[in-house]
PDB file of N, CA and C in Angstrom:
ATOM      1  N   SER H  84      71.872 -34.039  45.696  1.00  0.00           N
ATOM      2  CA  SER H  84      71.205 -33.035  46.503  1.00  0.00           C
ATOM      3  C   SER H  84      69.703 -33.320  46.520  1.00  0.00           C
ATOM      4  N   PRO H  85      68.998 -32.884  47.569  1.00  0.00           N
ATOM      5  CA  PRO H  85      67.557 -33.147  47.651  1.00  0.00           C
ATOM      6  C   PRO H  85      66.795 -32.322  46.626  1.00  0.00           C
ATOM      7  N   PRO H  86      65.598 -32.784  46.264  1.00  0.00           N
ATOM      8  CA  PRO H  86      64.781 -32.009  45.319  1.00  0.00           C
ATOM      9  C   PRO H  86      64.379 -30.684  45.954  1.00  0.00           C
ATOM     10  N   PRO H  87      64.074 -29.702  45.125  1.00  0.00           N
ATOM     11  CA  PRO H  87      63.656 -28.408  45.675  1.00  0.00           C
ATOM     12  C   PRO H  87      62.341 -28.535  46.443  1.00  0.00           C
ATOM     13  N   SER H  88      62.165 -27.663  47.405  1.00  0.00           N
ATOM     14  CA  SER H  88      60.929 -27.644  48.190  1.00  0.00           C
ATOM     15  C   SER H  88      59.771 -27.230  47.295  1.00  0.00           C
ATOM     16  N   PRO H  89      58.587 -27.818  47.519  1.00  0.00           N
ATOM     17  CA  PRO H  89      57.431 -27.384  46.711  1.00  0.00           C
ATOM     18  C   PRO H  89      57.077 -25.936  47.018  1.00  0.00           C
ATOM     19  N   ARG H  90      56.550 -25.272  46.004  1.00  0.00           N
ATOM     20  CA  ARG H  90      56.132 -23.880  46.205  1.00  0.00           C
ATOM     21  C   ARG H  90      54.867 -23.853  47.034  1.00  0.00           C
ATOM     22  N   PRO H  91      54.719 -22.845  47.874  1.00  0.00           N
ATOM     23  CA  PRO H  91      53.487 -22.763  48.669  1.00  0.00           C
ATOM     24  C   PRO H  91      52.296 -22.478  47.769  1.00  0.00           C
ATOM     25  N   PRO H  92      51.085 -22.863  48.195  1.00  0.00           N
ATOM     26  CA  PRO H  92      49.906 -22.573  47.374  1.00  0.00           C
ATOM     27  C   PRO H  92      49.680 -21.069  47.286  1.00  0.00           C
ATOM     28  N   PRO H  93      48.998 -20.615  46.241  1.00  0.00           N
ATOM     29  CA  PRO H  93      48.718 -19.175  46.126  1.00  0.00           C
ATOM     30  C   PRO H  93      47.880 -18.701  47.310  1.00  0.00           C
ATOM     31  N   ARG H  94      48.095 -17.472  47.700  1.00  0.00           N
ATOM     32  CA  ARG H  94      47.309 -16.892  48.787  1.00  0.00           C
ATOM     33  C   ARG H  94      45.858 -16.734  48.347  1.00  0.00           C
ATOM     34  N   HIS H  95      44.975 -16.811  49.291  1.00  0.00           N
ATOM     35  CA  HIS H  95      43.542 -16.609  49.067  1.00  0.00           C
ATOM     36  C   HIS H  95      42.925 -17.687  48.182  1.00  0.00           C
ATOM     37  N   GLN H  96      43.511 -18.862  48.172  1.00  0.00           N
ATOM     38  CA  GLN H  96      42.911 -19.987  47.462  1.00  0.00           C
ATOM     39  C   GLN H  96      42.043 -20.734  48.463  1.00  0.00           C
ATOM     40  N   ARG H  97      40.797 -20.916  48.144  1.00  0.00           N
ATOM     41  CA  ARG H  97      39.863 -21.529  49.081  1.00  0.00           C
ATOM     42  C   ARG H  97      40.043 -23.032  49.172  1.00  0.00           C
ATOM     43  N   ALA H  98      39.956 -23.536  50.385  1.00  0.00           N
ATOM     44  CA  ALA H  98      40.041 -24.976  50.602  1.00  0.00           C
ATOM     45  C   ALA H  98      38.819 -25.669  50.015  1.00  0.00           C
ATOM     46  N   ASP H  99      37.677 -25.015  50.036  1.00  0.00           N
ATOM     47  CA  ASP H  99      36.429 -25.552  49.495  1.00  0.00           C
ATOM     48  C   ASP H  99      35.911 -24.583  48.436  1.00  0.00           C
ATOM     49  N   ALA H 100      36.011 -24.954  47.175  1.00  0.00           N
ATOM     50  CA  ALA H 100      35.593 -24.069  46.081  1.00  0.00           C
ATOM     51  C   ALA H 100      34.112 -23.726  46.143  1.00  0.00           C
ATOM     52  N   GLU H 101      33.317 -24.558  46.812  1.00  0.00           N
ATOM     53  CA  GLU H 101      31.885 -24.293  46.910  1.00  0.00           C
ATOM     54  C   GLU H 101      31.571 -23.211  47.942  1.00  0.00           C
ATOM     55  N   CYS H 102      32.550 -22.825  48.739  1.00  0.00           N
ATOM     56  CA  CYS H 102      32.325 -21.823  49.781  1.00  0.00           C
ATOM     57  C   CYS H 102      32.304 -20.417  49.184  1.00  0.00           C
ATOM     58  N   TYR H 103      31.381 -19.605  49.643  1.00  0.00           N
ATOM     59  CA  TYR H 103      31.340 -18.192  49.278  1.00  0.00           C
ATOM     60  C   TYR H 103      30.764 -17.419  50.446  1.00  0.00           C
ATOM     61  N   THR H 104      31.014 -16.120  50.495  1.00  0.00           N
ATOM     62  CA  THR H 104      30.569 -15.320  51.640  1.00  0.00           C
ATOM     63  C   THR H 104      29.632 -14.174  51.280  1.00  0.00           C
ATOM     64  N   SER H 105      29.641 -13.729  50.038  1.00  0.00           N
ATOM     65  CA  SER H 105      28.842 -12.575  49.641  1.00  0.00           C
ATOM     66  C   SER H 105      27.358 -12.934  49.541  1.00  0.00           C
ATOM     67  N   HIS H 106      26.505 -12.089  50.108  1.00  0.00           N
ATOM     68  CA  HIS H 106      25.057 -12.337  50.001  1.00  0.00           C
ATOM     69  C   HIS H 106      24.580 -12.204  48.559  1.00  0.00           C
ATOM     70  N   THR H 107      25.373 -11.570  47.704  1.00  0.00           N
ATOM     71  CA  THR H 107      25.025 -11.460  46.287  1.00  0.00           C
ATOM     72  C   THR H 107      25.621 -12.608  45.472  1.00  0.00           C
ATOM     73  N   VAL H 108      26.341 -13.512  46.112  1.00  0.00           N
ATOM     74  CA  VAL H 108      26.908 -14.721  45.515  1.00  0.00           C
ATOM     75  C   VAL H 108      28.008 -14.422  44.497  1.00  0.00           C
ATOM     76  N   THR H 109      28.451 -13.174  44.389  1.00  0.00           N
ATOM     77  CA  THR H 109      29.431 -12.807  43.369  1.00  0.00           C
ATOM     78  C   THR H 109      30.792 -13.462  43.567  1.00  0.00           C
ATOM     79  N   ASP H 110      31.096 -13.946  44.761  1.00  0.00           N
ATOM     80  CA  ASP H 110      32.389 -14.614  44.979  1.00  0.00           C
ATOM     81  C   ASP H 110      32.290 -16.134  44.882  1.00  0.00           C
ATOM     82  N   TYR H 111      31.167 -16.653  44.416  1.00  0.00           N
ATOM     83  CA  TYR H 111      31.026 -18.100  44.242  1.00  0.00           C
ATOM     84  C   TYR H 111      31.891 -18.560  43.071  1.00  0.00           C
ATOM     85  N   ARG H 112      32.755 -19.549  43.301  1.00  0.00           N
ATOM     86  CA  ARG H 112      33.611 -20.107  42.252  1.00  0.00           C
ATOM     87  C   ARG H 112      33.560 -21.634  42.264  1.00  0.00           C
ATOM     88  N   GLY H 113      32.436 -22.181  42.697  1.00  0.00           N
ATOM     89  CA  GLY H 113      32.263 -23.623  42.767  1.00  0.00           C
ATOM     90  C   GLY H 113      31.941 -24.244  41.421  1.00  0.00           C
ATOM     91  N   ALA H 114      31.570 -25.522  41.460  1.00  0.00           N
ATOM     92  CA  ALA H 114      31.392 -26.286  40.233  1.00  0.00           C
ATOM     93  C   ALA H 114      29.955 -26.710  39.949  1.00  0.00           C
ATOM     94  N   VAL H 115      28.960 -26.153  40.649  1.00  0.00           N
ATOM     95  CA  VAL H 115      27.571 -26.492  40.336  1.00  0.00           C
ATOM     96  C   VAL H 115      27.302 -26.071  38.894  1.00  0.00           C
ATOM     97  N   SER H 116      26.728 -26.977  38.111  1.00  0.00           N
ATOM     98  CA  SER H 116      26.502 -26.673  36.692  1.00  0.00           C
ATOM     99  C   SER H 116      25.128 -27.136  36.208  1.00  0.00           C
ATOM    100  N   VAL H 117      24.166 -27.142  37.124  1.00  0.00           N
ATOM    101  CA  VAL H 117      22.775 -27.417  36.756  1.00  0.00           C
ATOM    102  C   VAL H 117      21.895 -26.379  37.455  1.00  0.00           C
ATOM    103  N   THR H 118      20.774 -26.082  36.826  1.00  0.00           N
ATOM    104  CA  THR H 118      19.868 -25.070  37.377  1.00  0.00           C
ATOM    105  C   THR H 118      18.942 -25.688  38.424  1.00  0.00           C
ATOM    106  N   VAL H 119      18.161 -24.830  39.074  1.00  0.00           N
ATOM    107  CA  VAL H 119      17.237 -25.310  40.104  1.00  0.00           C
ATOM    108  C   VAL H 119      16.213 -26.289  39.538  1.00  0.00           C
ATOM    109  N   SER H 120      15.930 -26.203  38.253  1.00  0.00           N
ATOM    110  CA  SER H 120      14.977 -27.145  37.650  1.00  0.00           C
ATOM    111  C   SER H 120      15.675 -28.370  37.051  1.00  0.00           C
ATOM    112  N   GLY H 121      16.997 -28.467  37.207  1.00  0.00           N
ATOM    113  CA  GLY H 121      17.729 -29.629  36.720  1.00  0.00           C
ATOM    114  C   GLY H 121      18.288 -29.501  35.314  1.00  0.00           C
ATOM    115  N   GLU H 122      18.187 -28.320  34.717  1.00  0.00           N
ATOM    116  CA  GLU H 122      18.719 -28.103  33.363  1.00  0.00           C
ATOM    117  C   GLU H 122      20.245 -28.003  33.415  1.00  0.00           C
ATOM    118  N   ARG H 123      20.908 -28.568  32.412  1.00  0.00           N
ATOM    119  CA  ARG H 123      22.362 -28.465  32.293  1.00  0.00           C
ATOM    120  C   ARG H 123      22.725 -27.059  31.815  1.00  0.00           C
ATOM    121  N   CYS H 124      23.803 -26.507  32.356  1.00  0.00           N
ATOM    122  CA  CYS H 124      24.237 -25.152  32.003  1.00  0.00           C
ATOM    123  C   CYS H 124      25.045 -25.130  30.712  1.00  0.00           C
ATOM    124  N   GLN H 125      24.891 -24.053  29.966  1.00  0.00           N
ATOM    125  CA  GLN H 125      25.681 -23.792  28.765  1.00  0.00           C
ATOM    126  C   GLN H 125      27.066 -23.314  29.181  1.00  0.00           C
ATOM    127  N   ARG H 126      28.095 -23.687  28.444  1.00  0.00           N
ATOM    128  CA  ARG H 126      29.450 -23.198  28.736  1.00  0.00           C
ATOM    129  C   ARG H 126      29.513 -21.688  28.505  1.00  0.00           C
ATOM    130  N   TRP H 127      30.308 -20.996  29.328  1.00  0.00           N
ATOM    131  CA  TRP H 127      30.444 -19.550  29.201  1.00  0.00           C
ATOM    132  C   TRP H 127      31.213 -19.156  27.948  1.00  0.00           C
ATOM    133  N   ASP H 128      32.016 -20.051  27.404  1.00  0.00           N
ATOM    134  CA  ASP H 128      32.749 -19.742  26.178  1.00  0.00           C
ATOM    135  C   ASP H 128      31.982 -20.182  24.926  1.00  0.00           C
ATOM    136  N   ALA H 129      30.719 -20.579  25.080  1.00  0.00           N
ATOM    137  CA  ALA H 129      29.865 -20.947  23.949  1.00  0.00           C
ATOM    138  C   ALA H 129      28.829 -19.841  23.709  1.00  0.00           C
ATOM    139  N   GLN H 130      28.402 -19.706  22.492  1.00  0.00           N
ATOM    140  CA  GLN H 130      27.412 -18.686  22.135  1.00  0.00           C
ATOM    141  C   GLN H 130      26.108 -19.284  21.619  1.00  0.00           C
ATOM    142  N   ALA H 131      25.900 -20.565  21.824  1.00  0.00           N
ATOM    143  CA  ALA H 131      24.659 -21.202  21.396  1.00  0.00           C
ATOM    144  C   ALA H 131      24.231 -22.198  22.475  1.00  0.00           C
ATOM    145  N   PRO H 132      22.968 -22.264  22.764  1.00  0.00           N
ATOM    146  CA  PRO H 132      21.878 -21.571  22.076  1.00  0.00           C
ATOM    147  C   PRO H 132      21.676 -20.123  22.526  1.00  0.00           C
ATOM    148  N   ASN H 133      22.427 -19.672  23.528  1.00  0.00           N
ATOM    149  CA  ASN H 133      22.257 -18.314  24.044  1.00  0.00           C
ATOM    150  C   ASN H 133      23.499 -17.468  23.761  1.00  0.00           C
ATOM    151  N   ALA H 134      23.358 -16.470  22.875  1.00  0.00           N
ATOM    152  CA  ALA H 134      24.447 -15.527  22.634  1.00  0.00           C
ATOM    153  C   ALA H 134      24.485 -14.561  23.821  1.00  0.00           C
ATOM    154  N   HIS H 135      25.693 -14.219  24.285  1.00  0.00           N
ATOM    155  CA  HIS H 135      25.813 -13.391  25.489  1.00  0.00           C
ATOM    156  C   HIS H 135      27.171 -12.709  25.552  1.00  0.00           C
ATOM    157  N   ALA H 136      27.308 -11.767  26.469  1.00  0.00           N
ATOM    158  CA  ALA H 136      28.567 -11.029  26.654  1.00  0.00           C
ATOM    159  C   ALA H 136      29.359 -11.505  27.868  1.00  0.00           C
ATOM    160  N   TYR H 137      28.932 -12.580  28.512  1.00  0.00           N
ATOM    161  CA  TYR H 137      29.630 -13.080  29.696  1.00  0.00           C
ATOM    162  C   TYR H 137      30.725 -14.068  29.288  1.00  0.00           C
ATOM    163  N   THR H 138      31.604 -13.639  28.413  1.00  0.00           N
ATOM    164  CA  THR H 138      32.643 -14.516  27.889  1.00  0.00           C
ATOM    165  C   THR H 138      33.926 -14.363  28.688  1.00  0.00           C
ATOM    166  N   PRO H 139      34.807 -15.363  28.638  1.00  0.00           N
ATOM    167  CA  PRO H 139      36.099 -15.227  29.298  1.00  0.00           C
ATOM    168  C   PRO H 139      36.878 -14.017  28.774  1.00  0.00           C
ATOM    169  N   ALA H 140      36.771 -13.728  27.477  1.00  0.00           N
ATOM    170  CA  ALA H 140      37.501 -12.598  26.899  1.00  0.00           C
ATOM    171  C   ALA H 140      37.014 -11.263  27.461  1.00  0.00           C
ATOM    172  N   LEU H 141      35.709 -11.132  27.681  1.00  0.00           N
ATOM    173  CA  LEU H 141      35.159  -9.861  28.173  1.00  0.00           C
ATOM    174  C   LEU H 141      35.112  -9.771  29.694  1.00  0.00           C
ATOM    175  N   ARG H 142      34.846 -10.877  30.374  1.00  0.00           N
ATOM    176  CA  ARG H 142      34.719 -10.876  31.828  1.00  0.00           C
ATOM    177  C   ARG H 142      35.982 -11.323  32.538  1.00  0.00           C
ATOM    178  N   GLY H 143      36.787 -12.139  31.856  1.00  0.00           N
ATOM    179  CA  GLY H 143      38.009 -12.645  32.454  1.00  0.00           C
ATOM    180  C   GLY H 143      37.749 -13.812  33.383  1.00  0.00           C
ATOM    181  N   ALA H 144      38.726 -14.685  33.500  1.00  0.00           N
ATOM    182  CA  ALA H 144      38.585 -15.859  34.360  1.00  0.00           C
ATOM    183  C   ALA H 144      38.416 -15.455  35.814  1.00  0.00           C
ATOM    184  N   SER H 145      39.067 -14.369  36.241  1.00  0.00           N
ATOM    185  CA  SER H 145      38.937 -13.950  37.637  1.00  0.00           C
ATOM    186  C   SER H 145      37.526 -13.491  37.947  1.00  0.00           C
ATOM    187  N   GLY H 146      36.779 -13.097  36.926  1.00  0.00           N
ATOM    188  CA  GLY H 146      35.395 -12.705  37.118  1.00  0.00           C
ATOM    189  C   GLY H 146      34.433 -13.873  37.112  1.00  0.00           C
ATOM    190  N   GLY H 147      34.964 -15.071  36.931  1.00  0.00           N
ATOM    191  CA  GLY H 147      34.134 -16.263  36.984  1.00  0.00           C
ATOM    192  C   GLY H 147      33.811 -16.883  35.648  1.00  0.00           C
ATOM    193  N   ALA H 148      33.938 -16.099  34.560  1.00  0.00           N
ATOM    194  CA  ALA H 148      33.691 -16.669  33.237  1.00  0.00           C
ATOM    195  C   ALA H 148      34.905 -17.497  32.857  1.00  0.00           C
ATOM    196  N   GLY H 149      34.681 -18.546  32.127  1.00  0.00           N
ATOM    197  CA  GLY H 149      35.800 -19.378  31.727  1.00  0.00           C
ATOM    198  C   GLY H 149      35.350 -20.495  30.814  1.00  0.00           C
ATOM    199  N   ALA H 150      36.237 -21.409  30.555  1.00  0.00           N
ATOM    200  CA  ALA H 150      35.954 -22.547  29.690  1.00  0.00           C
ATOM    201  C   ALA H 150      35.279 -23.635  30.518  1.00  0.00           C
ATOM    202  N   HIS H 151      34.110 -23.319  31.032  1.00  0.00           N
ATOM    203  CA  HIS H 151      33.338 -24.237  31.880  1.00  0.00           C
ATOM    204  C   HIS H 151      31.870 -23.847  31.816  1.00  0.00           C
ATOM    205  N   ASN H 152      31.028 -24.629  32.449  1.00  0.00           N
ATOM    206  CA  ASN H 152      29.592 -24.315  32.483  1.00  0.00           C
ATOM    207  C   ASN H 152      29.087 -24.177  33.915  1.00  0.00           C
ATOM    208  N   HIS H 153      29.938 -23.742  34.824  1.00  0.00           N
ATOM    209  CA  HIS H 153      29.554 -23.596  36.230  1.00  0.00           C
ATOM    210  C   HIS H 153      28.701 -22.348  36.448  1.00  0.00           C
ATOM    211  N   CYS H 154      27.791 -22.434  37.366  1.00  0.00           N
ATOM    212  CA  CYS H 154      26.921 -21.304  37.692  1.00  0.00           C
ATOM    213  C   CYS H 154      27.750 -20.156  38.265  1.00  0.00           C
ATOM    214  N   ARG H 155      27.399 -18.937  37.887  1.00  0.00           N
ATOM    215  CA  ARG H 155      28.080 -17.750  38.383  1.00  0.00           C
ATOM    216  C   ARG H 155      27.063 -16.649  38.639  1.00  0.00           C
ATOM    217  N   ALA H 156      27.439 -15.678  39.454  1.00  0.00           N
ATOM    218  CA  ALA H 156      26.574 -14.531  39.744  1.00  0.00           C
ATOM    219  C   ALA H 156      27.287 -13.270  39.287  1.00  0.00           C
ATOM    220  N   PHE H 157      26.988 -12.816  38.101  1.00  0.00           N
ATOM    221  CA  PHE H 157      27.634 -11.618  37.588  1.00  0.00           C
ATOM    222  C   PHE H 157      26.882 -10.371  38.022  1.00  0.00           C
ATOM    223  N   ASP H 158      25.684 -10.190  37.529  1.00  0.00           N
ATOM    224  CA  ASP H 158      24.928  -8.968  37.791  1.00  0.00           C
ATOM    225  C   ASP H 158      23.541  -9.250  38.360  1.00  0.00           C
ATOM    226  N   TYR H 159      23.327 -10.454  38.825  1.00  0.00           N
ATOM    227  CA  TYR H 159      21.989 -10.828  39.255  1.00  0.00           C
ATOM    228  C   TYR H 159      21.967 -11.190  40.727  1.00  0.00           C
ATOM    229  N   PHE H 160      20.819 -11.551  41.230  1.00  0.00           N
ATOM    230  CA  PHE H 160      20.597 -11.842  42.639  1.00  0.00           C
ATOM    231  C   PHE H 160      20.874 -13.280  43.014  1.00  0.00           C
ATOM    232  N   CYS H 161      21.278 -14.084  42.050  1.00  0.00           N
ATOM    233  CA  CYS H 161      21.526 -15.498  42.314  1.00  0.00           C
ATOM    234  C   CYS H 161      22.689 -15.973  41.454  1.00  0.00           C
ATOM    235  N   ALA H 162      23.280 -17.110  41.828  1.00  0.00           N
ATOM    236  CA  ALA H 162      24.199 -17.778  40.910  1.00  0.00           C
ATOM    237  C   ALA H 162      23.306 -18.347  39.807  1.00  0.00           C
ATOM    238  N   TRP H 163      23.711 -18.217  38.566  1.00  0.00           N
ATOM    239  CA  TRP H 163      22.846 -18.595  37.457  1.00  0.00           C
ATOM    240  C   TRP H 163      23.690 -19.054  36.272  1.00  0.00           C
ATOM    241  N   CYS H 164      22.993 -19.533  35.260  1.00  0.00           N
ATOM    242  CA  CYS H 164      23.650 -19.886  34.004  1.00  0.00           C
ATOM    243  C   CYS H 164      22.615 -19.872  32.896  1.00  0.00           C
ATOM    244  N   TYR H 165      23.126 -19.798  31.671  1.00  0.00           N
ATOM    245  CA  TYR H 165      22.260 -19.986  30.520  1.00  0.00           C
ATOM    246  C   TYR H 165      22.004 -21.480  30.379  1.00  0.00           C
ATOM    247  N   VAL H 166      20.810 -21.831  29.961  1.00  0.00           N
ATOM    248  CA  VAL H 166      20.426 -23.240  29.792  1.00  0.00           C
ATOM    249  C   VAL H 166      21.035 -23.753  28.493  1.00  0.00           C
ATOM    250  N   ALA H 167      21.629 -24.937  28.529  1.00  0.00           N
ATOM    251  CA  ALA H 167      22.348 -25.493  27.375  1.00  0.00           C
ATOM    252  C   ALA H 167      21.434 -26.027  26.277  1.00  0.00           C
ATOM    253  N   THR H 168      20.188 -26.319  26.596  1.00  0.00           N
ATOM    254  CA  THR H 168      19.320 -26.982  25.622  1.00  0.00           C
ATOM    255  C   THR H 168      18.256 -26.084  24.997  1.00  0.00           C
ATOM    256  N   ARG H 169      18.179 -24.841  25.442  1.00  0.00           N
ATOM    257  CA  ARG H 169      17.162 -23.925  24.919  1.00  0.00           C
ATOM    258  C   ARG H 169      17.554 -22.491  25.239  1.00  0.00           C
ATOM    259  N   LYS H 170      16.817 -21.536  24.706  1.00  0.00           N
ATOM    260  CA  LYS H 170      17.049 -20.132  25.030  1.00  0.00           C
ATOM    261  C   LYS H 170      16.601 -19.866  26.459  1.00  0.00           C
ATOM    262  N   GLY H 171      17.369 -19.068  27.180  1.00  0.00           N
ATOM    263  CA  GLY H 171      16.976 -18.661  28.513  1.00  0.00           C
ATOM    264  C   GLY H 171      18.026 -18.957  29.565  1.00  0.00           C
ATOM    265  N   TRP H 172      17.788 -18.444  30.760  1.00  0.00           N
ATOM    266  CA  TRP H 172      18.681 -18.657  31.880  1.00  0.00           C
ATOM    267  C   TRP H 172      17.861 -18.999  33.109  1.00  0.00           C
ATOM    268  N   GLU H 173      18.512 -19.592  34.105  1.00  0.00           N
ATOM    269  CA  GLU H 173      17.859 -19.929  35.367  1.00  0.00           C
ATOM    270  C   GLU H 173      18.858 -19.799  36.506  1.00  0.00           C
ATOM    271  N   CYS H 174      18.321 -19.608  37.696  1.00  0.00           N
ATOM    272  CA  CYS H 174      19.153 -19.611  38.899  1.00  0.00           C
ATOM    273  C   CYS H 174      19.595 -21.039  39.213  1.00  0.00           C
ATOM    274  N   CYS H 175      20.672 -21.150  39.974  1.00  0.00           N
ATOM    275  CA  CYS H 175      21.209 -22.433  40.425  1.00  0.00           C
ATOM    276  C   CYS H 175      21.200 -22.459  41.947  1.00  0.00           C
ATOM    277  N   ASP H 176      21.083 -23.628  42.518  1.00  0.00           N
ATOM    278  CA  ASP H 176      21.151 -23.774  43.973  1.00  0.00           C
ATOM    279  C   ASP H 176      22.593 -24.092  44.348  1.00  0.00           C
ATOM    280  N   VAL H 177      23.298 -23.098  44.874  1.00  0.00           N
ATOM    281  CA  VAL H 177      24.696 -23.284  45.276  1.00  0.00           C
ATOM    282  C   VAL H 177      24.842 -23.309  46.796  1.00  0.00           C
ATOM    283  N   GLY H 178      23.738 -23.493  47.487  1.00  0.00           N
ATOM    284  CA  GLY H 178      23.787 -23.536  48.938  1.00  0.00           C
ATOM    285  C   GLY H 178      23.818 -22.148  49.541  1.00  0.00           C
ATOM    286  N   ALA H 179      24.016 -22.100  50.837  1.00  0.00           N
ATOM    287  CA  ALA H 179      24.014 -20.826  51.561  1.00  0.00           C
ATOM    288  C   ALA H 179      25.424 -20.261  51.680  1.00  0.00           C
ATOM    289  N   ALA H 180      25.501 -18.963  51.834  1.00  0.00           N
ATOM    290  CA  ALA H 180      26.788 -18.307  52.048  1.00  0.00           C
ATOM    291  C   ALA H 180      27.353 -18.712  53.401  1.00  0.00           C
ATOM    292  N   ALA H 181      28.677 -18.729  53.500  1.00  0.00           N
ATOM    293  CA  ALA H 181      29.338 -19.033  54.771  1.00  0.00           C
ATOM    294  C   ALA H 181      29.005 -17.930  55.765  1.00  0.00           C
ATOM    295  N   ALA H 182      28.818 -18.294  57.004  1.00  0.00           N
ATOM    296  CA  ALA H 182      28.444 -17.326  58.032  1.00  0.00           C
ATOM    297  C   ALA H 182      29.568 -16.340  58.325  1.00  0.00           C
ATOM    298  N   VAL H 183      30.798 -16.781  58.292  1.00  0.00           N
ATOM    299  CA  VAL H 183      31.906 -15.915  58.662  1.00  0.00           C
ATOM    300  C   VAL H 183      32.870 -15.736  57.497  1.00  0.00           C
ATOM    301  N   ARG H 184      33.607 -16.787  57.142  1.00  0.00           N
ATOM    302  CA  ARG H 184      34.547 -16.716  56.028  1.00  0.00           C
ATOM    303  C   ARG H 184      34.871 -18.118  55.554  1.00  0.00           C
ATOM    304  N   CYS H 185      35.441 -18.205  54.386  1.00  0.00           N
ATOM    305  CA  CYS H 185      35.818 -19.493  53.824  1.00  0.00           C
ATOM    306  C   CYS H 185      37.241 -19.841  54.240  1.00  0.00           C
ATOM    307  N   ALA H 186      37.471 -21.094  54.547  1.00  0.00           N
ATOM    308  CA  ALA H 186      38.819 -21.534  54.896  1.00  0.00           C
ATOM    309  C   ALA H 186      39.715 -21.443  53.654  1.00  0.00           C
ATOM    310  N   GLU H 187      40.957 -21.047  53.865  1.00  0.00           N
ATOM    311  CA  GLU H 187      41.919 -20.938  52.772  1.00  0.00           C
ATOM    312  C   GLU H 187      43.012 -21.965  52.957  1.00  0.00           C
ATOM    313  N   ILE H 188      43.636 -22.326  51.862  1.00  0.00           N
ATOM    314  CA  ILE H 188      44.778 -23.249  51.944  1.00  0.00           C
ATOM    315  C   ILE H 188      46.062 -22.507  51.642  1.00  0.00           C
TER     316      ILE H 188
END
């Protein structure tokens, strides 16, 4: 017998992870992981050098926190991250929001 048909992709999965539509950048789920000044981002599941509450356990993966160092916009006006090499945080350049909507697969 033939192999089973592949399952369809989950609904609302973006074809381009870098695409976002919110002017507050809160729906950004891309992979940019450096700040506007070129600093490498600290992982969200790390607490050094910056201790913080934006952990996967408290924010959840759906909220953007996870086992990665990608820029996210939780409560601020920009996508941002904590700097991996020193205390502090900076905004990241994740491009402009999509004018209408992001393509889904």
